[in-house]
Amino acid sequence: MVEIIGPHSFKTSTKRSWTGVLWFRIDSTPFPYEHWDDFVIPIFAALCAAAHRIANFGSGSERVYFMDGPYELHLRSANNAQVHVTGIGRGDVSGILSIESLLAQLLAASEPVLSACGSVTVGDCNYSDAQRLIQAVEGLRAAEARRRKLGC
């Protein structure tokens, strides 16, 4: 079982990158740690893009790196129906979830981040990360619709 917690509790600033709470519960273990605070937009954008590539059958394995600490998530497709998620850097912890569950959790979790991204303007240092996140979430929506249409 894998559960995405956050992103929430943003600390926003146009002069530096936004931080916020983003962590995972993998097989009942918090990863990297409970209430982990990190650079939310680039990590979440990378996670959404990785999930999009896996859901569209374009990649069998992806890595998403946290900005603080030596932590990373390794996502590996299993039979185009499930994703093995391994948290690396704090003793490995692994769990499995369906691709549909991963997409649904990411899309639900993306709403507060996308809402916050609405205040980002071209001159902000967060602008390019916000644009990558918006594109990644659009890709997730398309992947979810495509998988539903294919009956996956």
Short mmCIF file of C-alpha atoms in Angstrom, two decimals:
data_model
loop_
_atom_site.label_atom_id
_atom_site.label_comp_id
_atom_site.label_asym_id
_atom_site.label_seq_id
_atom_site.Cartn_x
_atom_site.Cartn_y
_atom_site.Cartn_z
CA MET A 1 0.00 0.00 0.00
CA VAL A 2 1.25 3.46 -0.88
CA GLU A 3 -0.41 6.72 0.14
CA ILE A 4 0.56 10.26 -0.87
CA ILE A 5 0.35 12.75 2.00
CA GLY A 6 0.27 16.37 0.90
CA PRO A 7 1.36 18.52 -0.63
CA HIS A 8 0.04 21.08 1.84
CA SER A 9 1.14 23.77 4.30
CA PHE A 10 2.90 25.87 1.67
CA LYS A 11 5.39 28.51 2.61
CA THR A 12 5.30 30.75 -0.40
CA SER A 13 7.60 33.47 -1.57
CA THR A 14 8.23 34.99 -4.97
CA LYS A 15 11.90 35.46 -4.04
CA ARG A 16 12.65 31.80 -3.40
CA SER A 17 11.17 28.41 -4.10
CA TRP A 18 8.08 27.32 -2.24
CA THR A 19 8.31 24.69 0.42
CA GLY A 20 5.60 22.55 1.91
CA VAL A 21 4.74 19.21 3.41
CA LEU A 22 4.98 16.22 1.07
CA TRP A 23 5.58 12.65 2.20
CA PHE A 24 4.41 9.13 1.56
CA ARG A 25 3.14 6.25 3.62
CA ILE A 26 4.71 3.15 2.07
CA ASP A 27 3.63 -0.12 3.63
CA SER A 28 2.70 1.76 6.84
CA THR A 29 6.10 3.52 7.02
CA PRO A 30 6.39 7.31 6.59
CA PHE A 31 8.84 8.25 3.82
CA PRO A 32 11.13 10.18 3.89
CA TYR A 33 9.68 11.14 7.29
CA GLU A 34 6.26 12.08 8.61
CA HIS A 35 5.49 15.75 7.83
CA TRP A 36 8.54 16.03 5.55
CA ASP A 37 9.01 19.63 4.37
CA ASP A 38 10.71 20.16 1.01
CA PHE A 39 10.50 22.03 -2.29
CA VAL A 40 6.99 20.96 -3.25
CA ILE A 41 6.57 22.17 -6.82
CA PRO A 42 9.63 20.60 -8.49
CA ILE A 43 9.29 17.31 -6.59
CA PHE A 44 5.57 17.00 -7.27
CA ALA A 45 6.06 17.98 -10.93
CA ALA A 46 8.74 15.27 -11.31
CA LEU A 47 6.50 12.70 -9.61
CA CYS A 48 3.54 13.55 -11.85
CA ALA A 49 5.71 13.42 -14.98
CA ALA A 50 7.15 10.04 -13.93
CA ALA A 51 3.68 8.62 -13.26
CA HIS A 52 2.51 9.94 -16.64
CA ARG A 53 5.32 8.13 -18.46
CA ILE A 54 4.59 4.88 -16.62
CA ALA A 55 0.81 5.14 -17.15
CA ASN A 56 1.30 5.73 -20.88
CA PHE A 57 3.43 2.57 -21.22
CA GLY A 58 6.42 4.77 -22.11
CA SER A 59 8.62 3.83 -19.20
CA GLY A 60 9.03 0.82 -16.98
CA SER A 61 11.08 2.55 -14.31
CA GLU A 62 11.40 6.10 -12.99
CA ARG A 63 13.26 7.86 -10.17
CA VAL A 64 12.08 10.98 -8.36
CA TYR A 65 14.56 12.78 -6.12
CA PHE A 66 13.75 14.87 -3.09
CA MET A 67 15.58 18.19 -2.90
CA ASP A 68 16.61 17.93 0.76
CA GLY A 69 18.46 14.87 1.91
CA PRO A 70 19.54 11.73 0.07
CA TYR A 71 15.98 10.51 -0.50
CA GLU A 72 14.40 9.23 -3.68
CA LEU A 73 11.39 7.30 -4.89
CA HIS A 74 11.84 4.53 -7.40
CA LEU A 75 8.67 3.70 -9.37
CA ARG A 76 8.62 0.50 -11.40
CA SER A 77 5.75 -0.69 -13.57
CA ALA A 78 4.52 -4.22 -13.07
CA ASN A 79 2.42 -5.70 -15.88
CA ASN A 80 1.01 -2.28 -16.86
CA ALA A 81 -1.46 -2.50 -13.99
CA GLN A 82 0.54 -1.93 -10.82
CA VAL A 83 3.42 0.23 -9.68
CA HIS A 84 6.07 -0.89 -7.20
CA VAL A 85 7.17 2.14 -5.18
CA THR A 86 10.43 2.00 -3.24
CA GLY A 87 11.60 4.76 -0.93
CA ILE A 88 15.41 4.87 -0.92
CA GLY A 89 17.73 6.69 1.46
CA ARG A 90 16.39 5.79 4.87
CA GLY A 91 16.53 2.07 4.64
CA ASP A 92 14.53 0.89 1.68
CA VAL A 93 10.77 0.60 2.11
CA SER A 94 8.51 -0.75 -0.65
CA GLY A 95 4.84 -0.95 -1.49
CA ILE A 96 2.57 -1.68 -4.44
CA LEU A 97 -0.44 0.16 -5.78
CA SER A 98 -2.46 0.12 -8.96
CA ILE A 99 -1.60 2.62 -11.65
CA GLU A 100 -5.20 3.89 -11.40
CA SER A 101 -4.77 4.51 -7.67
CA LEU A 102 -1.48 6.34 -8.29
CA LEU A 103 -3.10 8.57 -10.92
CA ALA A 104 -6.16 9.26 -8.74
CA GLN A 105 -4.03 10.14 -5.70
CA LEU A 106 -1.75 12.42 -7.71
CA LEU A 107 -4.66 14.20 -9.39
CA ALA A 108 -6.41 14.75 -6.04
CA ALA A 109 -3.20 15.94 -4.40
CA SER A 110 -2.43 18.28 -7.30
CA GLU A 111 -5.42 20.56 -6.69
CA PRO A 112 -3.95 22.67 -3.85
CA VAL A 113 -0.62 22.97 -5.67
CA LEU A 114 -2.26 24.02 -8.93
CA SER A 115 -4.33 26.55 -7.03
CA ALA A 116 -1.17 28.00 -5.48
CA CYS A 117 0.53 28.01 -8.91
CA GLY A 118 -2.19 30.35 -10.14
CA SER A 119 -0.44 33.19 -8.31
CA VAL A 120 2.93 32.56 -9.98
CA THR A 121 3.89 35.12 -12.61
CA VAL A 122 6.56 35.08 -15.31
CA GLY A 123 9.19 36.86 -13.19
CA ASP A 124 8.90 34.53 -10.20
CA CYS A 125 11.67 32.00 -9.59
CA ASN A 126 8.92 29.36 -9.27
CA TYR A 127 7.54 30.05 -12.75
CA SER A 128 9.30 27.30 -14.74
CA ASP A 129 8.60 24.68 -12.04
CA ALA A 130 4.94 25.74 -11.94
CA GLN A 131 4.68 25.40 -15.73
CA ARG A 132 6.26 21.92 -15.59
CA LEU A 133 3.74 20.92 -12.92
CA ILE A 134 0.78 22.22 -14.92
CA GLN A 135 1.97 20.26 -17.99
CA ALA A 136 2.58 17.12 -15.92
CA VAL A 137 -0.91 17.24 -14.39
CA GLU A 138 -2.46 17.74 -17.82
CA GLY A 139 -0.52 14.65 -18.93
CA LEU A 140 -1.86 12.68 -15.93
CA ARG A 141 -5.43 13.64 -16.81
CA ALA A 142 -4.87 12.51 -20.40
CA ALA A 143 -3.25 9.24 -19.26
CA GLU A 144 -6.14 8.53 -16.88
CA ALA A 145 -8.67 9.11 -19.69
CA ARG A 146 -6.66 6.98 -22.13
CA ARG A 147 -6.37 4.08 -19.68
CA ARG A 148 -10.10 4.27 -18.94
CA LYS A 149 -10.85 4.19 -22.67
CA LEU A 150 -8.53 1.18 -23.17
CA GLY A 151 -10.14 -0.58 -20.22
CA CYS A 152 -6.94 -0.80 -18.23
#
